Coordinates of C-alpha atoms and ligand atoms in Angstrom, one line a residue:
X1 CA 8.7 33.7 19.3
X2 CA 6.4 32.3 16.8
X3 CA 6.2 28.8 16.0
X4 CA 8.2 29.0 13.0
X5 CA 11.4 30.9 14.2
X6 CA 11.3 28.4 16.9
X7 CA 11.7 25.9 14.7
X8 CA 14.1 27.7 12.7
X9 CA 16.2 28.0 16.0
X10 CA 15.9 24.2 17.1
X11 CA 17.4 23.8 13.2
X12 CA 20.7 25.4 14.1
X13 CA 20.5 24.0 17.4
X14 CA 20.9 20.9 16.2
X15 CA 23.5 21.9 14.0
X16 CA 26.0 23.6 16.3
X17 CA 25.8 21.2 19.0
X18 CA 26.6 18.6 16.5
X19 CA 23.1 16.6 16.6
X20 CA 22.3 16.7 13.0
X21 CA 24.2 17.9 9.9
X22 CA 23.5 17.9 6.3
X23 CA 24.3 15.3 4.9
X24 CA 27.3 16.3 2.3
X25 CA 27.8 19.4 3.6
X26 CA 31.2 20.4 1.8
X27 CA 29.7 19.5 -1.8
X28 CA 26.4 21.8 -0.7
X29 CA 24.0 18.9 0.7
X30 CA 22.0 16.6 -0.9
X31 CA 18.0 17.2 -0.7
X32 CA 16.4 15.5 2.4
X33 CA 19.1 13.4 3.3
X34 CA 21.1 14.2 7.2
X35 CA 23.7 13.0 9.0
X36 CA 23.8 12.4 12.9
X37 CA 26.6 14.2 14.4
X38 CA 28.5 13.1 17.8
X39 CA 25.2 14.1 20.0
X40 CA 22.8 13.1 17.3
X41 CA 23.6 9.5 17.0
X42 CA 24.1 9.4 20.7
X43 CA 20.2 10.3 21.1
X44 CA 19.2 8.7 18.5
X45 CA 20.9 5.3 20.0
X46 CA 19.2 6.2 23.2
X47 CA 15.4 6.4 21.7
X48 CA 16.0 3.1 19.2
X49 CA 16.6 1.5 22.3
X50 CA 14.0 2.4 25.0
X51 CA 11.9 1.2 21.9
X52 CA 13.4 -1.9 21.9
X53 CA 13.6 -2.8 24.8
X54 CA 10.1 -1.8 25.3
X55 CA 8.9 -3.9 22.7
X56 CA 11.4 -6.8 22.7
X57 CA 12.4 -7.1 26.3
X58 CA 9.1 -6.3 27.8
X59 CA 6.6 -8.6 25.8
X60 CA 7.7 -12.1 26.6
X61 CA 6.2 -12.9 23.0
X62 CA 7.8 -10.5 20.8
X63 CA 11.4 -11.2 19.7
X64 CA 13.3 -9.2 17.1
X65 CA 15.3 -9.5 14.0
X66 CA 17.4 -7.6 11.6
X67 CA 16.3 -8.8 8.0
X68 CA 18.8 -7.3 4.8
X69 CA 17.7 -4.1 3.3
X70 CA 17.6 -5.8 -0.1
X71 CA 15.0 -8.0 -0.7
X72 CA 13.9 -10.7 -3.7
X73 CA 12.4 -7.8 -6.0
X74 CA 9.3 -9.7 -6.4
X75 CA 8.3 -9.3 -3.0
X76 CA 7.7 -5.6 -3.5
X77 CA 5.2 -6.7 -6.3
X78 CA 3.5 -9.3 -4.2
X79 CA 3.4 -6.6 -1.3
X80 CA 2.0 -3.8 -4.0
X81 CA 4.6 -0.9 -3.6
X82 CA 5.4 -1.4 -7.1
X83 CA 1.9 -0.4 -8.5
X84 CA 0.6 1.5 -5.7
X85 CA 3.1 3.1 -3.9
X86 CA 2.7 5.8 -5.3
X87 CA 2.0 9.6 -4.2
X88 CA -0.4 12.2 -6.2
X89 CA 2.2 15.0 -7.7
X90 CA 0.9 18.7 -8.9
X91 CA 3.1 21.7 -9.6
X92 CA 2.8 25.2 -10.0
X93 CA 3.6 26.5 -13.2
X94 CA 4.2 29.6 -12.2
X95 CA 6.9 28.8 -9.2
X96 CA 7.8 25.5 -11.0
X97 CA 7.6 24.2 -7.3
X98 CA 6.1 20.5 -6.9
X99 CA 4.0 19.5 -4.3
X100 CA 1.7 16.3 -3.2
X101 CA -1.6 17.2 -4.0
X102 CA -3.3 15.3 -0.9
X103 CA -0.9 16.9 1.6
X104 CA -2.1 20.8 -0.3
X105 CA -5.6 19.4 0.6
X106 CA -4.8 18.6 4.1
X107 CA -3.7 21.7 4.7
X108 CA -6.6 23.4 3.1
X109 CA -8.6 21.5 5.6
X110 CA -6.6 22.3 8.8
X111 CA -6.9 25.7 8.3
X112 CA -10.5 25.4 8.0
X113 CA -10.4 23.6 11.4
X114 CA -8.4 26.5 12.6
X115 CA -11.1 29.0 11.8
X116 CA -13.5 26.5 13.4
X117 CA -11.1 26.4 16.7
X118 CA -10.5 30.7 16.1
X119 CA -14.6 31.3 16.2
X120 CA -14.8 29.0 19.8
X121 CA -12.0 30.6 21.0
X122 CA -13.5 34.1 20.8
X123 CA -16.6 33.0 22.0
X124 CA -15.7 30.6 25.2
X125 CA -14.1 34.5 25.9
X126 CA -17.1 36.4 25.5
X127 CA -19.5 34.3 27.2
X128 CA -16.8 33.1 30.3
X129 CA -17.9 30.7 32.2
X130 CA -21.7 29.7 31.2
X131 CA -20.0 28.7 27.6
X132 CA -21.4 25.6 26.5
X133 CA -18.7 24.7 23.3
X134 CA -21.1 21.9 22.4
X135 CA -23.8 23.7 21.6
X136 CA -22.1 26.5 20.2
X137 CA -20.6 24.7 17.7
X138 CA -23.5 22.9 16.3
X139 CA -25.3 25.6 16.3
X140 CA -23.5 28.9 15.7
X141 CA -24.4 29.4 11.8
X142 CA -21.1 30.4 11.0
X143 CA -19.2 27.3 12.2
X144 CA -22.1 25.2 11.4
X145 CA -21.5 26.4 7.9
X146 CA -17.1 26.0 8.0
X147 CA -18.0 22.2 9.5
X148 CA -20.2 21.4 6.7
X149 CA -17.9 22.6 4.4
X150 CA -15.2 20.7 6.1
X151 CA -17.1 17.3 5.8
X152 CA -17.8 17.8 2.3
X153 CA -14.5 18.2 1.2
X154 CA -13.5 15.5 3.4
X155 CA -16.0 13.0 2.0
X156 CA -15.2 14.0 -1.6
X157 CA -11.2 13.9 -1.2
X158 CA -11.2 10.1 0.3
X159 CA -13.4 8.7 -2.7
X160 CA -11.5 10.8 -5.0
X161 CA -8.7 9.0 -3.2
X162 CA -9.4 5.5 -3.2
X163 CA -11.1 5.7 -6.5
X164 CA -7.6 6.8 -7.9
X165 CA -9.6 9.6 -9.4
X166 CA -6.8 12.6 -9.8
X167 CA -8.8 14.2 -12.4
X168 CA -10.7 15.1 -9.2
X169 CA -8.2 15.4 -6.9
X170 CA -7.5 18.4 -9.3
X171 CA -11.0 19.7 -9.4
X172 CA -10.6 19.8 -5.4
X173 CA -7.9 21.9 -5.4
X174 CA -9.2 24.1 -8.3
X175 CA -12.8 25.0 -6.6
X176 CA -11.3 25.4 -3.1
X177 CA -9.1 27.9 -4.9
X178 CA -5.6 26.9 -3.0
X179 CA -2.8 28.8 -4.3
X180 CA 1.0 27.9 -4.2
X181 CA 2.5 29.3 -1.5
X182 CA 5.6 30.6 -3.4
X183 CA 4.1 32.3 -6.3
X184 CA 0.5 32.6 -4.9
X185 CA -0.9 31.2 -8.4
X186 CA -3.5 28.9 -9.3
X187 CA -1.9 28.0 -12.4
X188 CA -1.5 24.1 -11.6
X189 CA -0.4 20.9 -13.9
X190 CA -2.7 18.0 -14.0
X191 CA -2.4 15.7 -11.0
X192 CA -0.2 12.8 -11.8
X193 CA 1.1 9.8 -9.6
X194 CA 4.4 9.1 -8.7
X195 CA 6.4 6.1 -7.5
X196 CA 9.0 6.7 -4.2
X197 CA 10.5 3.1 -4.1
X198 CA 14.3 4.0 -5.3
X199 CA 15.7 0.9 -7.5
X200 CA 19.4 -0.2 -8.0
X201 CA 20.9 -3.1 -10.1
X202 CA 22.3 -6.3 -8.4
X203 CA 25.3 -8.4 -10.0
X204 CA 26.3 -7.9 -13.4
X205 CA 23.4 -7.6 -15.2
X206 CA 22.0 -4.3 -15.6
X207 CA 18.5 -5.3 -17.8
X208 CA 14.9 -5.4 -15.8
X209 CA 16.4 -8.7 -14.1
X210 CA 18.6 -7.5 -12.3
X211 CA 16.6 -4.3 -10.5
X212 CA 16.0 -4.2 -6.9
X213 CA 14.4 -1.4 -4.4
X214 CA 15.7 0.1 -1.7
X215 CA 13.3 -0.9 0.7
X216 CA 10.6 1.6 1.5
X217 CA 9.9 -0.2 4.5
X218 CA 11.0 -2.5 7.2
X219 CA 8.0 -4.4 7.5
X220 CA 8.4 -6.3 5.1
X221 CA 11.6 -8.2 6.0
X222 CA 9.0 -9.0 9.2
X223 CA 6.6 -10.9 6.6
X224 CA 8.8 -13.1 4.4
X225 CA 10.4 -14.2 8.0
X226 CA 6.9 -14.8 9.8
X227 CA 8.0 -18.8 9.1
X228 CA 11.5 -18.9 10.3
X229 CA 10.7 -17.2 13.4
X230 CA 7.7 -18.9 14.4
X231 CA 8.8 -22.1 13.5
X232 CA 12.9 -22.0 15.1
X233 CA 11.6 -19.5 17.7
X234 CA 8.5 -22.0 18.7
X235 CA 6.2 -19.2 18.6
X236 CA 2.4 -19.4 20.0
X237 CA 0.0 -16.8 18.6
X238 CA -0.8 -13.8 19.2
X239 CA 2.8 -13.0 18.9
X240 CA 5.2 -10.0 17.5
X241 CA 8.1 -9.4 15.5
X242 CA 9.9 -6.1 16.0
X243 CA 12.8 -4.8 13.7
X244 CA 14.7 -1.2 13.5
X245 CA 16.3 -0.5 10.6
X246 CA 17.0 2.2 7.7
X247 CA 13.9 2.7 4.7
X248 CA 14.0 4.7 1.3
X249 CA 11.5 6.2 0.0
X250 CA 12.1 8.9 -3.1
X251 CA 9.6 11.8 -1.1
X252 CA 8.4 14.7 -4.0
X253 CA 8.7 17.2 -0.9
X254 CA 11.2 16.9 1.4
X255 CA 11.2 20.3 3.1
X256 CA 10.9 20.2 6.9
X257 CA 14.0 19.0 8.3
X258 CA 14.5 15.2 9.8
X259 CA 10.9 15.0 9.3
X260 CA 10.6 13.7 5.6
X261 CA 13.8 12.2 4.7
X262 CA 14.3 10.5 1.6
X263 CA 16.5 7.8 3.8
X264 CA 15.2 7.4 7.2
X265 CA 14.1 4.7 9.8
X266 CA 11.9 3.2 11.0
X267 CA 11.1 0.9 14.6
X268 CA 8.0 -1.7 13.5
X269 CA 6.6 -4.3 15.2
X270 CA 4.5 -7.1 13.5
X271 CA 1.7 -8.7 15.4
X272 CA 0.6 -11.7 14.8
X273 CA -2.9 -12.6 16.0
X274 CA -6.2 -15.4 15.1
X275 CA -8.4 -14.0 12.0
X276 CA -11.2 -12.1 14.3
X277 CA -9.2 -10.8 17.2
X278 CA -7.6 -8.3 15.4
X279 CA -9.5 -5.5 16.2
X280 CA -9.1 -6.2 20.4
X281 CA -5.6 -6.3 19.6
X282 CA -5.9 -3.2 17.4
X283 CA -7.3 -1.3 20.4
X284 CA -4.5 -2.7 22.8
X285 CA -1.7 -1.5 20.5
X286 CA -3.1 1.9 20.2
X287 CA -3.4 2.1 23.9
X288 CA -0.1 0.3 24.7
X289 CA 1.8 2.7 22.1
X290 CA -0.1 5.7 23.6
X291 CA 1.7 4.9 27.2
X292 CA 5.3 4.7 25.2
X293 CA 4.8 7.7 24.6
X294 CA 3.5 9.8 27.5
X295 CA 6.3 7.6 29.6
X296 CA 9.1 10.8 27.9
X297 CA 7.0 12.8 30.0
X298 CA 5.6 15.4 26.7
X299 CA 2.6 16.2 27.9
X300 CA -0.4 14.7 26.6
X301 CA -1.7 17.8 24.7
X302 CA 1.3 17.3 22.4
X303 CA -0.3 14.0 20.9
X304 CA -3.7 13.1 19.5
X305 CA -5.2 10.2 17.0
X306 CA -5.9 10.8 13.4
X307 CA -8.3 7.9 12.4
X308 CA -7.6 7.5 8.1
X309 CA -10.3 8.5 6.3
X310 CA -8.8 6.6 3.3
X311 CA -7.7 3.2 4.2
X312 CA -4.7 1.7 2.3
X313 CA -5.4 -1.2 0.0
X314 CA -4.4 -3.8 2.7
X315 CA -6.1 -2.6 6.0
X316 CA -9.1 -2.9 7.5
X317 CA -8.6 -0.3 10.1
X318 CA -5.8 2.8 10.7
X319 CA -4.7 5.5 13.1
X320 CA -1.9 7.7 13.4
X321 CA -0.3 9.1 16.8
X322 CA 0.2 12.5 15.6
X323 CA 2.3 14.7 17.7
X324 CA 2.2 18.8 17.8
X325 CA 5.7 19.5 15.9
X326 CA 6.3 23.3 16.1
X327 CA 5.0 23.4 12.0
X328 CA 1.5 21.2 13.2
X329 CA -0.1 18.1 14.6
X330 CA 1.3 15.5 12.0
X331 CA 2.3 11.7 12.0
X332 CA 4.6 10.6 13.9
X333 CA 3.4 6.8 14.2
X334 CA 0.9 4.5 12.1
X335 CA -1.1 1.5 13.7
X336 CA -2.5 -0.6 11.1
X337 CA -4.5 -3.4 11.4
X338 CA -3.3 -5.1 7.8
X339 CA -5.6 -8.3 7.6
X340 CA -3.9 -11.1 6.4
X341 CA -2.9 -9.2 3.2
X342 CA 0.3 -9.8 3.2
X343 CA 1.5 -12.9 4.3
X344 CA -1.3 -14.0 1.9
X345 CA 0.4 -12.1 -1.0
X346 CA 3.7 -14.1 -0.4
X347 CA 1.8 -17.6 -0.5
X348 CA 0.7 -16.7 -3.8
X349 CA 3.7 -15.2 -5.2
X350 CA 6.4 -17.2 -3.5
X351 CA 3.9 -20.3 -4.3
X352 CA 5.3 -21.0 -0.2
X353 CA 2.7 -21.8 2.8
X354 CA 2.8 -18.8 5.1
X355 CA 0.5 -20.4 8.1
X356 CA 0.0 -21.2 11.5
X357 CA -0.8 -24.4 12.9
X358 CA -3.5 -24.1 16.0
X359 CA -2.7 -27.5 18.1
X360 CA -5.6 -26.4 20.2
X361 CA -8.2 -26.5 17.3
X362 CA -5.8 -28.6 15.2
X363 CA -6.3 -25.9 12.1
X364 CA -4.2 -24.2 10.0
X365 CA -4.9 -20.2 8.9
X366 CA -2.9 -17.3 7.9
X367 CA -2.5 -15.1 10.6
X368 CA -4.2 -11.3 10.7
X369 CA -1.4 -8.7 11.3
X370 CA -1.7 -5.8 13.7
X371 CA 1.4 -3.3 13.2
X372 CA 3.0 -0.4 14.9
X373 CA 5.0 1.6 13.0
X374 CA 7.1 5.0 13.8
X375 CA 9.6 7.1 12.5
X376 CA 12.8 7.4 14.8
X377 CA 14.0 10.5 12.9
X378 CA 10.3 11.8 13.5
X379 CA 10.7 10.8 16.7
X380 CA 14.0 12.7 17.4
X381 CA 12.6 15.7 16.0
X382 CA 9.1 15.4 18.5
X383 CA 11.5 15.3 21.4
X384 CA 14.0 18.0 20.2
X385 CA 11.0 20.5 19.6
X386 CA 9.1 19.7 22.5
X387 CA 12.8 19.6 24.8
X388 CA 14.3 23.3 23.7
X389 CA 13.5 26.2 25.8
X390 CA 14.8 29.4 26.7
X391 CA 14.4 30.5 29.9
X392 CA 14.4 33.4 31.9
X393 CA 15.6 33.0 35.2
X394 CA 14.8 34.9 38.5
X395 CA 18.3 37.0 38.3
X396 CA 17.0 37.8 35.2
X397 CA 19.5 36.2 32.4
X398 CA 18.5 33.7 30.3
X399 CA 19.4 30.1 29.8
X400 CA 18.9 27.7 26.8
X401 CA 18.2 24.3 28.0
X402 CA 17.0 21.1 26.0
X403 CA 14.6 19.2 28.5
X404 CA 15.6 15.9 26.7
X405 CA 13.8 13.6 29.3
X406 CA 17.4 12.5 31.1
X407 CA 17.3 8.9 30.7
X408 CA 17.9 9.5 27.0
X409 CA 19.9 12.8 27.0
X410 CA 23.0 11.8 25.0
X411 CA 26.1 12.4 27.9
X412 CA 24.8 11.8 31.2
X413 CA 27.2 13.5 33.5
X414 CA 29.8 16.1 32.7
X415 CA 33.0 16.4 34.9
X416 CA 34.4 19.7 35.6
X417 CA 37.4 20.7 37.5
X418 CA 36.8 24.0 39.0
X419 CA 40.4 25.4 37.6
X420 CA 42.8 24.3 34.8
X421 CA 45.6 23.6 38.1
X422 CA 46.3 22.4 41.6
X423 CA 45.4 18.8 40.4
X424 CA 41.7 19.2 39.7
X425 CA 41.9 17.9 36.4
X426 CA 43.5 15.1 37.8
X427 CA 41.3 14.3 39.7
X428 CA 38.7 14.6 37.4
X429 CA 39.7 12.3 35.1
X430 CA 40.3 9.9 37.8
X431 CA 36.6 10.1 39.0
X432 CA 35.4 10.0 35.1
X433 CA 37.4 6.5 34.4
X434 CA 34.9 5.2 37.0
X435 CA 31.3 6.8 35.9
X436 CA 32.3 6.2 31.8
X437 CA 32.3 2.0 32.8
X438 CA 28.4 3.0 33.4
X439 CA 27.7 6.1 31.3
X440 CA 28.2 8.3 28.6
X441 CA 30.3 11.0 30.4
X442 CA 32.1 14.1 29.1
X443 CA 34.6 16.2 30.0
X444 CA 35.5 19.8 30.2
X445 CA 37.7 22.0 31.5
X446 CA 37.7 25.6 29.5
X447 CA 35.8 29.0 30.5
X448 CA 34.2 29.1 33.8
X449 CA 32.2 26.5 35.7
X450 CA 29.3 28.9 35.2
X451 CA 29.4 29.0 31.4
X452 CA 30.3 25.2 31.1
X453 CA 27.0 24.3 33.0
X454 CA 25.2 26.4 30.1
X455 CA 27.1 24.3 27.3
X456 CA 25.9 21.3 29.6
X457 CA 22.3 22.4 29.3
X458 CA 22.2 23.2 25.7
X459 CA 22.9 20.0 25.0
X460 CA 20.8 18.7 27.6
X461 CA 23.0 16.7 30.0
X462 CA 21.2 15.6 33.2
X463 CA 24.2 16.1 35.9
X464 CA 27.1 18.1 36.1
X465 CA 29.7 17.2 39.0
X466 CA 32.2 20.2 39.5
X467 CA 35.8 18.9 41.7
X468 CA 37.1 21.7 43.9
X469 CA 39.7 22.3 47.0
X470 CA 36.7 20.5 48.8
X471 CA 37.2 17.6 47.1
X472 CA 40.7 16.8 48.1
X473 CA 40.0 17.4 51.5
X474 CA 36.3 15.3 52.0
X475 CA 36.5 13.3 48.6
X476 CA 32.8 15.5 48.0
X477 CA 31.5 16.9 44.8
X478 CA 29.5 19.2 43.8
X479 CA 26.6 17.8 41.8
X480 CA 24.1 20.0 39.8
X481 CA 20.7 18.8 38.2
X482 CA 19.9 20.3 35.0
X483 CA 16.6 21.5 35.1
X484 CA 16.3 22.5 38.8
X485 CA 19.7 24.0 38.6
X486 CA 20.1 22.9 42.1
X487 CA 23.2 22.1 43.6
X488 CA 24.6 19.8 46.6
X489 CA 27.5 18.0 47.7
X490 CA 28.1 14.1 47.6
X491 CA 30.9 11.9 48.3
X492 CA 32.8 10.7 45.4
X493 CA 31.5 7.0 46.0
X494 CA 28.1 8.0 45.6
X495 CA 28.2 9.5 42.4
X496 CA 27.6 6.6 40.0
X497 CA 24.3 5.1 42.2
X498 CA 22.8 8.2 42.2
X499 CA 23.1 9.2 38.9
X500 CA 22.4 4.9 37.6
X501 CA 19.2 5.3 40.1
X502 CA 17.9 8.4 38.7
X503 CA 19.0 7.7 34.7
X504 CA 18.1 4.1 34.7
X505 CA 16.1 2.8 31.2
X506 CA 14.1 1.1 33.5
X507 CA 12.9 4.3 35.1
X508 CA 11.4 4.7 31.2
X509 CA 10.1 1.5 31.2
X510 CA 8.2 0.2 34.5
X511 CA 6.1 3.4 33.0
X512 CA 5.2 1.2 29.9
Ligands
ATP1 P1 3.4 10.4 5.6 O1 1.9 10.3 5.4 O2 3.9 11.4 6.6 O3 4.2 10.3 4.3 P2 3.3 7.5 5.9 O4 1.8 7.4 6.3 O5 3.6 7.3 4.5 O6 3.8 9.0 6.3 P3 4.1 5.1 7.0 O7 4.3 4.4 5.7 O8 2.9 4.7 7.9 O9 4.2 6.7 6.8 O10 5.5 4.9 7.8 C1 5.5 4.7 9.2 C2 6.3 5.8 9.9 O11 7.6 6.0 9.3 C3 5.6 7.2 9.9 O12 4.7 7.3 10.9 C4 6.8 8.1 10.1 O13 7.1 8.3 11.4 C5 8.0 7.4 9.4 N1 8.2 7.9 8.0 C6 7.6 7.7 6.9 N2 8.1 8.4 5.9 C7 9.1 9.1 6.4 C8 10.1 10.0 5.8 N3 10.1 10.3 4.5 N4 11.0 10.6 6.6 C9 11.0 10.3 8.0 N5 10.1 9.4 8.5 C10 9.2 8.8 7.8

């Protein structure tokens, strides 16, 4: 199965086991917007909180808050999404299909990497084990020639970037002769910029007055409340701020899945730290966030760091964790180190002191900001690709399970009675009143045992605990473990510690 039917199939995986929907299905959908279904939300529930708790309860000086998702409308000026949050457009005027001119660029460029990766490929083969890959690829004339062709662009496309040059952002795209996909044309439109922040009227009044944004990020809220929390919450520096919480952004091309929505959200965490330190703190975060991740258990080949090339106007160094979704390594969390941009942005245009009073040094400054920020939809989708397989298994026949790492797997324990008589349901239910006071459980009772522990695993629930004859005899169950398959018998009583023991968050998070 290629990468692409495979996601294709985790698609309408999602959909008929009711994790994700369209969103406004009946009227035909509406373009890069999704619903969680009765699964969905459960797992998405699961992840927002392992990441707050990791954050929040595991860092004795980071507290949380939920700040309003409308905002004074000059604090998107003073933060400088309302001139620069913008994305370079292009469309083909052949397909009449828009795209974002950097993203056609990065694309170009991974597939030259691909060629690079293709050539040491072939040749680690030929020459076995005496291949030396460093010296092959600085010196192999072909690769030699794809990485300085690489670097070039690369150079060129950054200044071209932060110079807000599209007329060569343009050229870029011309000379590297990248076609659209859908008609395979060159025939592109200028490159123009774009503004995603969606705006709505407050009150009444419906002139310029009265428009506000949707906010196209939480981070924000985080800023024009560094005062109330540090001063009610008697905060010491270096100290965070975390918040979860939907963001809007109008995307030009929404067109893989939860990945870019045009409403979505995000988990951020502002760190406050002393002008200086912020690049220690910089390399702790990455680090730290790094462990958050491998703690799923995803391998560690799944995730790399991109270092920007292009820095955004307020940060004085960037990374992304990028994680190996079926269609590519992309972003699926920033780490910024923002200066003191922005809480110096709101002195000036709320005319407000944003500072911090050292009673060590007995000085005031304005605080240098280290943030974390990731997608939880992105972060859905990274764990729904990397849980679904299909199996073959030693008699053969195949399974489909989703290796959703089980402290997050959206029902934790199924109950099945072995037949629809004799009482087992009874029973069932009886044993499920006490495991639902600790978990998520579910119940079912149609087809045979053998075809409910499949719907079990294609959903990704942990344990199933099947009541027989047995049961009414030594109060046993049987319990079976998802991704061994294996199967023993328990009493009754012990159901709920094993299953808390195993399932645990904190089994997530003494790995953090
Ligand atoms: P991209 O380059 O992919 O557009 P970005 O660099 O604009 O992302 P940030 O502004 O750093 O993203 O946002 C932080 C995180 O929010 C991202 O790492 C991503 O996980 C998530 N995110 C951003 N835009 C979207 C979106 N349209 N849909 C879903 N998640 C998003």
């Amino acid at each position: 199965m290629n990468q692409e039917e495979l996601f294709k199939k985790i698609i309408s995986h999602a959909k008929e086991y009711g994790f994700i929907f369209p969103s406004s299905e009946v009227y035909d959908g509406l373009a890069a917007v999704y619903d969680y279904g009765q699964l969905g939300s459960l797992l998405k529930n699961n992840i927002r909180e392992y990441w707050w708790k990791s954050m929040v309860q595991l860092h004795e000086n980071i507290v949380g808050i939920d700040s309003a998702i409308f905002m004074h409308p000059s604090i998107w000026k003073a933060s400088g999404h309302v001139d620069a949050f913008n994305d370079p457009l292009i469309d083909n005027k052949d397909s009449k299909k828009r795209y974002r001119a950097d993203v056609l660029i990065e694309e170009h460029l991974a597939k030259i990497e691909d060629k690079i990766n293709k050539e040491v490929e072939k040749a680690a083969k030929r020459f076995g084990e005496t291949f030396d890959s460093a010296m092959f690829i600085s010196t192999n004339p072909r690769v030699v020639e794809y990485k300085n062709k690489l670097e070039s662009i690369k150079t060129r496309f950054a200044k071209a970037l932060n110079e807000n040059n599209l007329a060569d952002v343009k050229t870029i795209i011309e000379e590297e002769g990248i076609a659209c996909p859908v008609s395979g044309t060159r025939n592109w439109t200028d490159v123009r910029q774009f503004n995603l922040m969606f705006s709505t009227q407050m009150g009444s009044v419906t002139d310029d007055a009265g428009t506000i944004f949707l906010r196209p990020e939480t981070a924000q809220g985080i800023f024009v409340n560094f005062l109330n929390v540090y001063k009610t919450g008697r905060m010491k520096i270096p100290f965070g701020i975390a918040q979860t919480g939907k963001a809007f952004r109008n995307e030009i091309v929404a067109r893989q899945f939860i990945f870019r929505m045009r409403e979505f959200e995000q988990m951020e965490m502002q760190f406050f730290v002393k002008p200086g330190e912020e690049m220690k703190w910089f390399e702790y975060w990455k680090a730290t966030r790094k462990k958050w991740h491998l703690s799923l258990g995803i391998p560690e080949s799944k995730y790399r760091f991109h270092d920007h090339e292009k820095l955004a106007h307020y940060a004085n160094a960037a990374t992304d964790i990028e994680f190996e979704f079926p269609f590519g390594f992309k972003e699926l969390e920033g780490i910024h180190s923002r200066t003191d941009f922005d809480l110096n942005q709101h002195q000036k245009f709320s005319g407000k002191k944003l500072q911090y009073f050292d009673s060590e040094t007995n000085e005031s400054y304005v605080p240098y900001v280290v943030e974390t920020s990731i997608g939880l939809d992105r972060t859905f989708l990274a764990i729904l690709s990397y849980a679904y397989s299909e199996e073959k298994l030693e008699d053969g026949s195949e399974r489909m399970v989703l290796r959703i790492p089980p402290v997050l797997s959206p029902i934790k324990v199924a109950v099945l009675p072995l037949v629809k008589r004799d009482g087992m349901p009874e029973k069932a239910h009886e044993i499920m009143d006490v495991l639902k006071l600790d978990f998520m459980c579910q119940y079912d009772e149609k087809d045979t045992v053998g075809r409910r522990y499949r719907r079990q695993d294609a959903i990704g629930t942990p344990y199933c605990i099947t009541i027989d004859q047995q049961t009414f005899e030594d109060n046993t169950v049987t319990i079976r473990e998802r991704d061994s398959m294996k199967q023993e018998r328990i009493p009754v009583s012990q159901i709920s510690n094993l299953v808390l023991e195993k399932l645990h968050i904190k089994n997530l998070l003494s790995h953090n």
